Short mmCIF file of C-alpha atoms and ligand atoms in Angstrom, two decimals:
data_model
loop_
_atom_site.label_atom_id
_atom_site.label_comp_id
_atom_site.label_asym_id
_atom_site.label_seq_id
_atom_site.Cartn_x
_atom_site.Cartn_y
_atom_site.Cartn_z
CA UNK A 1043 2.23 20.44 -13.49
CA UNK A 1044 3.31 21.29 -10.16
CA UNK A 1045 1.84 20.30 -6.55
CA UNK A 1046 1.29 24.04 -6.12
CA UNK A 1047 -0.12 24.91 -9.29
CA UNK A 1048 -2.98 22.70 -9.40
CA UNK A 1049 -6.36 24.24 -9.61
CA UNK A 1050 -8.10 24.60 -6.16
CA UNK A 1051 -11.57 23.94 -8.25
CA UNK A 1052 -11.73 21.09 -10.78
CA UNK A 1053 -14.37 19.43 -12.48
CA UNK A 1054 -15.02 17.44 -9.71
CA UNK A 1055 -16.97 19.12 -6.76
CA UNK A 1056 -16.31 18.53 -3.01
CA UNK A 1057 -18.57 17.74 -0.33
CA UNK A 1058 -19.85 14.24 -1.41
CA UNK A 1059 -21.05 11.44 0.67
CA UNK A 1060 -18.03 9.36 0.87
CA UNK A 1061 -16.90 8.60 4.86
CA UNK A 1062 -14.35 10.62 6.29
CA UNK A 1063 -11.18 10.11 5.73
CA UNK A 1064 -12.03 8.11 2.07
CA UNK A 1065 -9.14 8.08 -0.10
CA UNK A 1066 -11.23 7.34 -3.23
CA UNK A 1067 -12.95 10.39 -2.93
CA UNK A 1068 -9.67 12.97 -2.44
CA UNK A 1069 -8.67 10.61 -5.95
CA UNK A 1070 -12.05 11.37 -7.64
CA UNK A 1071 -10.92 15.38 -6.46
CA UNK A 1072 -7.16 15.16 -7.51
CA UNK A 1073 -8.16 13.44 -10.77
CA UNK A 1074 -10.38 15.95 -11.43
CA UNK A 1075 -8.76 18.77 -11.03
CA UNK A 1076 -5.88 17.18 -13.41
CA UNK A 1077 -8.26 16.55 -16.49
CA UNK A 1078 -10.90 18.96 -16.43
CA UNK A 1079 -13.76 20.04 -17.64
CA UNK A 1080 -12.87 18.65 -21.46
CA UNK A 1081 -13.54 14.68 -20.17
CA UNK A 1082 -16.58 12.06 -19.81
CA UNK A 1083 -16.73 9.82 -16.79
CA UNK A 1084 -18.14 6.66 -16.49
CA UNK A 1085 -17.98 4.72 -13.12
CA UNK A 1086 -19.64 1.43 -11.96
CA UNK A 1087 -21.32 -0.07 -9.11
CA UNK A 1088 -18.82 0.73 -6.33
CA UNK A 1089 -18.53 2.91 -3.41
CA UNK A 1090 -17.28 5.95 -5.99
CA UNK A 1091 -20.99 5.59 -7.68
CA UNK A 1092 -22.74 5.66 -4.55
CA UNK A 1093 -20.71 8.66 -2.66
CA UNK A 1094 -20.54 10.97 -5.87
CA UNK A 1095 -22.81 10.00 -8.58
CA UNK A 1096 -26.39 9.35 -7.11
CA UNK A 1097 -29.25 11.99 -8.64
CA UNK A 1098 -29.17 14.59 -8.27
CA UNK A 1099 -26.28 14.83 -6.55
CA UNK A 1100 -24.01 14.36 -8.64
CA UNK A 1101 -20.64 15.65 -7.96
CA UNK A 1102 -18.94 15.29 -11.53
CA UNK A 1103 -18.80 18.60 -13.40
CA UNK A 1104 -19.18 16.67 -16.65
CA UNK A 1105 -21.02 13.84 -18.39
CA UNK A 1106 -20.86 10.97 -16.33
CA UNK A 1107 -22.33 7.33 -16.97
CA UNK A 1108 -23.47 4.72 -14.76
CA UNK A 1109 -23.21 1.39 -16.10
CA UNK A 1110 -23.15 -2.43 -15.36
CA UNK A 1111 -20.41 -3.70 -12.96
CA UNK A 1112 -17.93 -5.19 -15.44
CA UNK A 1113 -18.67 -3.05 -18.37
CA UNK A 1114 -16.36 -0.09 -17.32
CA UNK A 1115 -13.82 -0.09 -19.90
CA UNK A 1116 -16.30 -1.52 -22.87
CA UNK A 1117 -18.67 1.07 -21.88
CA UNK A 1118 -15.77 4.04 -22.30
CA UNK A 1119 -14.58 2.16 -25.38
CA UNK A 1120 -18.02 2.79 -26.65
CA UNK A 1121 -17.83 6.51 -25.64
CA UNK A 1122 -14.09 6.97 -27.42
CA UNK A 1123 -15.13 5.49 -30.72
CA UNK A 1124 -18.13 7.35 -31.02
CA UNK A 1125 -16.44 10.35 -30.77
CA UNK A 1126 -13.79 9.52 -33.26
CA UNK A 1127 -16.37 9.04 -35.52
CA UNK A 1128 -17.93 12.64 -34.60
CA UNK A 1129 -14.15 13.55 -34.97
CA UNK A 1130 -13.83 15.02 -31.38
CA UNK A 1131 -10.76 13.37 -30.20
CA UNK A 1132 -9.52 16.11 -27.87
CA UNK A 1133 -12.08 14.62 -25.34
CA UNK A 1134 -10.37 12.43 -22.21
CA UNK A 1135 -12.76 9.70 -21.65
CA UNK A 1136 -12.16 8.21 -18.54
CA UNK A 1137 -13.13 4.88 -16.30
CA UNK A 1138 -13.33 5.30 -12.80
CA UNK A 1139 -13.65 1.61 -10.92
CA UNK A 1140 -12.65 0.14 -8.10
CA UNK A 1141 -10.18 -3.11 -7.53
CA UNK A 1142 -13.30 -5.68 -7.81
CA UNK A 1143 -15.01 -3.88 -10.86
CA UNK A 1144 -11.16 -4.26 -12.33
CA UNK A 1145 -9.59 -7.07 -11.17
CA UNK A 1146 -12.34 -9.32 -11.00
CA UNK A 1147 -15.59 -8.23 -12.18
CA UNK A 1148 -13.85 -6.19 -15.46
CA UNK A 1149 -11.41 -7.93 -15.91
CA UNK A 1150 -12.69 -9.22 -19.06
CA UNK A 1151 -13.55 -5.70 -20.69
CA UNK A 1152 -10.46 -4.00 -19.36
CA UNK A 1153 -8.30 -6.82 -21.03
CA UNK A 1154 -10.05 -6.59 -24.64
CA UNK A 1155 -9.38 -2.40 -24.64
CA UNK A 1156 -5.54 -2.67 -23.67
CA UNK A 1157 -4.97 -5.70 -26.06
CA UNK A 1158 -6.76 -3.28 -28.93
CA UNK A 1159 -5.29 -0.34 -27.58
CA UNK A 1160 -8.26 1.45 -27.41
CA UNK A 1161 -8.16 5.17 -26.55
CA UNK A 1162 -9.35 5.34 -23.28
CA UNK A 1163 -8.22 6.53 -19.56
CA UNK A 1164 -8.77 3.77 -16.90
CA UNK A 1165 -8.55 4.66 -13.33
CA UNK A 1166 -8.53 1.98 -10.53
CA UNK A 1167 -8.83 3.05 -6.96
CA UNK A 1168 -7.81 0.35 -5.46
CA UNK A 1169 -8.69 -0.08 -1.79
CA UNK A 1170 -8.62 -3.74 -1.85
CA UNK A 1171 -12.23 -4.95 -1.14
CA UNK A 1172 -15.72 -4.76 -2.25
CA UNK A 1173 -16.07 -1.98 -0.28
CA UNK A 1174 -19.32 -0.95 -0.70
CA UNK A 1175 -21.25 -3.92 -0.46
CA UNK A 1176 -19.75 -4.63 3.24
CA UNK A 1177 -16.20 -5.54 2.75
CA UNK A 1178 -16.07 -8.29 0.84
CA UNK A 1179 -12.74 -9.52 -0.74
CA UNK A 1180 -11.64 -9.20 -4.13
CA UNK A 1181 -8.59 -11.00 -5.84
CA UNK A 1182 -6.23 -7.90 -4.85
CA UNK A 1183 -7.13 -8.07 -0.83
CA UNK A 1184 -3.99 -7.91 0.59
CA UNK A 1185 -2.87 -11.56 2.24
CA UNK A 1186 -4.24 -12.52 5.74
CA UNK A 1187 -6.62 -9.12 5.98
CA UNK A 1188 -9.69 -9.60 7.48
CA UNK A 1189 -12.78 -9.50 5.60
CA UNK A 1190 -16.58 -10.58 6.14
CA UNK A 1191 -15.72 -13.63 3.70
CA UNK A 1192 -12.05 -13.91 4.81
CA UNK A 1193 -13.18 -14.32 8.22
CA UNK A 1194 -10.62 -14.62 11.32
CA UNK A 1195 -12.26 -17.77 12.59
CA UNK A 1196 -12.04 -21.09 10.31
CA UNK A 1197 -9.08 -23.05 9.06
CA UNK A 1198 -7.09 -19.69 8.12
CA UNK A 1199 -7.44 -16.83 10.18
CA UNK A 1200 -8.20 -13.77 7.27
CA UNK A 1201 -7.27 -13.99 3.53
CA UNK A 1202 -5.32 -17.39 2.44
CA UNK A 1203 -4.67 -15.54 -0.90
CA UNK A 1204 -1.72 -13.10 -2.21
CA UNK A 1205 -3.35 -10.30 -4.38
CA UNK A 1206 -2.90 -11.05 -7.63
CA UNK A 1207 -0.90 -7.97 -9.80
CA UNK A 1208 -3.15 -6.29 -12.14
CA UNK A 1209 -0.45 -3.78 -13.21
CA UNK A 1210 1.70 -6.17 -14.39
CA UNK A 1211 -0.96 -8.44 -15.82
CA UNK A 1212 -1.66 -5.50 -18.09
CA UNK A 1213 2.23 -4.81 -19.03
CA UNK A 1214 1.84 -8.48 -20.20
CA UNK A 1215 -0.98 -7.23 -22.76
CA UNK A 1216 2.19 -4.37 -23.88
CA UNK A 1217 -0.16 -1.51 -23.11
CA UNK A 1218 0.35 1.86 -24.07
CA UNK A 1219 0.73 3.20 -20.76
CA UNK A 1220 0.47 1.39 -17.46
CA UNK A 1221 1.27 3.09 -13.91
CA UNK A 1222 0.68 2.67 -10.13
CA UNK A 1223 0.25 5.81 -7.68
CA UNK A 1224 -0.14 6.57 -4.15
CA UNK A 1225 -2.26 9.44 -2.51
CA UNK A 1226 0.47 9.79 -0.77
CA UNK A 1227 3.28 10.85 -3.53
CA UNK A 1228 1.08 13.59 -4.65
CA UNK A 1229 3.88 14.89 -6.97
CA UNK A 1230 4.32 11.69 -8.69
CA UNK A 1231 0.23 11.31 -9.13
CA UNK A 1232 0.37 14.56 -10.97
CA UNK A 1233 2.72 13.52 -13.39
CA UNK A 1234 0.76 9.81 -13.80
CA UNK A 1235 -2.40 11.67 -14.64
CA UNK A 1236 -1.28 14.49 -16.38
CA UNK A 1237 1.01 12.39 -18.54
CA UNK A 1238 -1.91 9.98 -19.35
CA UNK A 1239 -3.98 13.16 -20.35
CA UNK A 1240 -1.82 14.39 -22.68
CA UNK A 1241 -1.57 10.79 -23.76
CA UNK A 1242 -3.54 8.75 -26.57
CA UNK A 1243 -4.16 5.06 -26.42
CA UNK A 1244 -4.93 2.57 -23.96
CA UNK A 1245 -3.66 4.44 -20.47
CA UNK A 1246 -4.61 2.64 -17.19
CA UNK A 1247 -3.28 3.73 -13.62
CA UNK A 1248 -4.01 1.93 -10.53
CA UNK A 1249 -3.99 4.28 -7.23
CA UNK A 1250 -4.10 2.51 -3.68
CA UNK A 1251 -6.96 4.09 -1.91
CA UNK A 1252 -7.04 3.32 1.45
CA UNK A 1253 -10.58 2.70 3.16
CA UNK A 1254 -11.51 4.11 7.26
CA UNK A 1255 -14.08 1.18 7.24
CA UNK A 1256 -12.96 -1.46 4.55
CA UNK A 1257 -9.29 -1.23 6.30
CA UNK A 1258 -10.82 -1.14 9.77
CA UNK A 1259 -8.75 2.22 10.70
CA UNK A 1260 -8.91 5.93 11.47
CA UNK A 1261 -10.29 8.05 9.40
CA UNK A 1262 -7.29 10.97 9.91
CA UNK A 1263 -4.76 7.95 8.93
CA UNK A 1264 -5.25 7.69 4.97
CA UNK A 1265 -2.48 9.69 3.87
CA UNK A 1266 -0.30 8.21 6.69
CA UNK A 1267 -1.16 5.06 5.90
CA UNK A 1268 -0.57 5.74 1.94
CA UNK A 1269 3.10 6.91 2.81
CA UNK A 1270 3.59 3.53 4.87
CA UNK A 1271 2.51 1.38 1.70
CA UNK A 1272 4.78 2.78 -0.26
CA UNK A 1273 8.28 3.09 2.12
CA UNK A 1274 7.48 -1.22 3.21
CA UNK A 1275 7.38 -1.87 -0.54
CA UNK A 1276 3.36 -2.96 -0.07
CA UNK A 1277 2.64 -0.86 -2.80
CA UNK A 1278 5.16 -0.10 -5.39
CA UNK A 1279 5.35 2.68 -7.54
CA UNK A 1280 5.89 2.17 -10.90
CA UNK A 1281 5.75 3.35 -14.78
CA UNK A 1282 5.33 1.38 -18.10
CA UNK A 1283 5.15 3.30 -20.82
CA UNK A 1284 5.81 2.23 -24.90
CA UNK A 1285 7.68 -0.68 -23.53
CA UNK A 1286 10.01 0.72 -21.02
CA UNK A 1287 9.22 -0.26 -17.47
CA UNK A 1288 10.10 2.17 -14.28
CA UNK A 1289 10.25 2.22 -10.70
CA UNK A 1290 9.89 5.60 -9.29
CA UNK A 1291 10.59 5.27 -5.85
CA UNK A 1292 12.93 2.76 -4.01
CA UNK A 1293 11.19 1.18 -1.24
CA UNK A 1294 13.11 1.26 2.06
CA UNK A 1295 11.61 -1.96 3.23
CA UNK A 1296 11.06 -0.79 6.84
CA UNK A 1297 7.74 -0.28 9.00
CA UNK A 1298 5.71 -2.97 7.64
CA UNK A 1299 4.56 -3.70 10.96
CA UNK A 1300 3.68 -0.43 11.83
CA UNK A 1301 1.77 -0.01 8.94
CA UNK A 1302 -0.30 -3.39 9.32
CA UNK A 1303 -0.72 -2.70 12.97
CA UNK A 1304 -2.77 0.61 12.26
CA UNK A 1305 -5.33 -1.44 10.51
CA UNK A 1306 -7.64 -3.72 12.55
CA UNK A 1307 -8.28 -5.82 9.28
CA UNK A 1308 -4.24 -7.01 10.12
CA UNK A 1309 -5.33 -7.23 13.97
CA UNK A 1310 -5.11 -11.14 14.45
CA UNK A 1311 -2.23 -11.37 11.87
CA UNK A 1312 0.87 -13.83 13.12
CA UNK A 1313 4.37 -13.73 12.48
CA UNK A 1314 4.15 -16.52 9.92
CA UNK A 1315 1.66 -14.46 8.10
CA UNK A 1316 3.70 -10.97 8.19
CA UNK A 1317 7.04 -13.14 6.97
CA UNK A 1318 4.94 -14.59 4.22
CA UNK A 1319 3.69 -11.13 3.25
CA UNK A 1320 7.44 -9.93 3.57
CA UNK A 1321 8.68 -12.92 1.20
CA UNK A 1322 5.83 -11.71 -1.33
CA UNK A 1323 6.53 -7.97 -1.66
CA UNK A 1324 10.56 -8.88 -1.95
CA UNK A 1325 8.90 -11.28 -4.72
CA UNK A 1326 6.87 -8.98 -6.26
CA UNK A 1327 9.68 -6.36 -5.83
CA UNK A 1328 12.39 -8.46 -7.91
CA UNK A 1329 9.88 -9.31 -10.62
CA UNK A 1330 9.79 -5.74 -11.71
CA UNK A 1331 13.49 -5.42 -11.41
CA UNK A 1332 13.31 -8.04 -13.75
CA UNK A 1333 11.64 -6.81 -16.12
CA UNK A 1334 13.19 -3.68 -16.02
CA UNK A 1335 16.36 -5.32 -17.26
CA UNK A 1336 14.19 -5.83 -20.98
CA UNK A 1337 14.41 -1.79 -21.28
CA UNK A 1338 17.73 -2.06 -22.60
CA UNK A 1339 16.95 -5.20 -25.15
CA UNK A 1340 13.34 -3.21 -26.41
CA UNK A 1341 13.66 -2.56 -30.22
CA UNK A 1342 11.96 0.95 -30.08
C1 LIG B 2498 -23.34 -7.75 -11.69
C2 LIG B 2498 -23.28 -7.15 -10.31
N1 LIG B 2498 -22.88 -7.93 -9.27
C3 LIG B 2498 -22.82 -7.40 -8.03
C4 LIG B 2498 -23.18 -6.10 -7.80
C5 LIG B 2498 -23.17 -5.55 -6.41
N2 LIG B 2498 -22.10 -4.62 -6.15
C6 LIG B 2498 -22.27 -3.29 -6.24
S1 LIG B 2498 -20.90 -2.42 -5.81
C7 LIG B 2498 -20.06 -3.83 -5.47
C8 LIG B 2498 -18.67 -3.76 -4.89
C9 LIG B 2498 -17.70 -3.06 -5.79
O1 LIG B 2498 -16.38 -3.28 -5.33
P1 LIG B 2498 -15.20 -2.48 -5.95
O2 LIG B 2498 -15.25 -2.53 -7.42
O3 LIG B 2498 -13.95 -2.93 -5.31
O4 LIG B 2498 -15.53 -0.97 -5.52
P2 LIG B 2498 -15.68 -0.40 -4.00
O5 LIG B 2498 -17.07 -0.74 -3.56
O6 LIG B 2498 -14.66 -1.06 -3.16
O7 LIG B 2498 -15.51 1.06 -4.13
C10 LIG B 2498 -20.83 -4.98 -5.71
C11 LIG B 2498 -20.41 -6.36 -5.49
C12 LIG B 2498 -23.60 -5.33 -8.91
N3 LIG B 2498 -23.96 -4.06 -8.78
N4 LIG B 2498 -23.63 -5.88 -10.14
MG1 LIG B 2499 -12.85 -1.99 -3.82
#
């Protein structure tokens, strides 16, 4: 599907109560208007369940669950099955969770469904905290951001950590069908989502969703922002799918600063810290090329 022939209306309405400028919610929108009407939801606790999914104002256009914080992709496991038994396996049943209800919190769950390849759509809007409970951070915060428990003051000044890579954590399980997107690469979120649609199997994609208050920033700056992740190489786009590993857009490797300097959560950040951070994307950056060399040695 094309950027211009997406539906205006999907099964997602607008007008929630998400903050301006929240990325997670223009995902929730895009997503929606991508699968349709023919999917269930679930989502946990997370901003997403508090801005769309509070009765009765619910903004999903189709059956959506609430359930416990790391039971996302059990609880859509549950969902799948039962309908295979009902034989109704036309139906997209989809996860929507954050980074702490993934990379933390469901980590457990999400693990068990891509190592049985269950047949279920996992979405991860990842803005990099636990957003909604006052910007907390999770083990995908980005390295020397600010937080309230990765405070400025104290022997480190923000987060001593490097995010850990949930994307390639799950290539290690061999999943079906693994990708990252940006809201800004609209074109190439399309083809993630509709792909995994049209897909069966265990199909997780991880979307960077950038945060006005989490990420201390404007709330006009999200897409700008988005675009700046992905040129520095922060956020890498990328594609596994039965095996075969892709990047889909070269990084230039240019405005890092820039983009860090938009974002009070990077305010205090030194030069040490932003070379460290450089040292781990080029890291990060390799690794995948890496891996990418196994395409040609896959027995298909
Ligand atoms: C078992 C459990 N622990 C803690 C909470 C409190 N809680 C609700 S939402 C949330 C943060 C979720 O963070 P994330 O998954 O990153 O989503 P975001 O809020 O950033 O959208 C937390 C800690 C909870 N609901 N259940
Ligand atoms: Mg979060």
């Amino acid at each position: 599907m094309k950027l211009e022939e997406l539906p205006d209306e999907g099964a997602y309405t607008p007008g929630d109560n998400a903050c301006a400028g929240c990325m997670a919610a223009n995902i929730a929108l895009n997503v929606m208007r991508i699968l349709g009407k023919n999917t269930i939801v679930s989502v946990p606790p997370s901003c997403m369940s508090v801005f769309g999914g509070t009765f009765p104002n619910i903004n999903w256009d189709v059956p959506y669950f609430h359930m416990q914080f790391s039971n996302t992709a059990s609880t859509i496991t549950g969902i799948s099955r039962a309908l295979k038994a009902q034989g109704k396996e036309d139906i997209v049943v989809l996860g929507m969770a954050g980074d702490g209800g993934s990379a933390d919190m469901g980590l457990q769950t999400l693990s068990g469904a891509a190592h049985r390849n269950e047949n279920i759509l996992y979405i991860c809007y990842n803005n990099q905290a636990y957003e909604n409970t006052g910007i907390q951070a999770s083990s995908v915060s980005p390295y020397g951001a600010w937080s309230t428990t990765t405070p400025v003051t104290g022997d480190f000044a923000g987060n001593e950590y490097m995010p850990k890579d949930l994307p390639r954590i799950l290539i290690a399980h061999d999943a079906k069908f693994v990708a990252t997107a940006s809201t800004s690469h609209i074109q190439d979120f399309i083809n993630k989502v509709e792909k995994a649609k049209n897909m069966k199997g265990f199909r997780y994609i991880e979307v960077l969703s950038v945060c006005t208050p989490g990420w201390r920033t404007e709330s006009h700056l999200g897409p700008q922002l988005a675009k700046e992740a992905v040129e520095s190489g922060y956020w890498l786009l990328i594609e596994f799918e039965n095996g075969e590993l892709n990047l889909n857009y070269e990084p230039k490797f240019t405005g890092l600063e820039d983009f860090l300097m938009k974002q009070g959560r990077f305010k205090h950040i030194s030069a040490e810290q932003i070379e460290e951070m450089k040292k781990h994307i080029k890291r990060r950056y390799q690794t995948y090329k890496n891996l990418m060399m196994n395409n040609e040695n896959n027995c298909k």
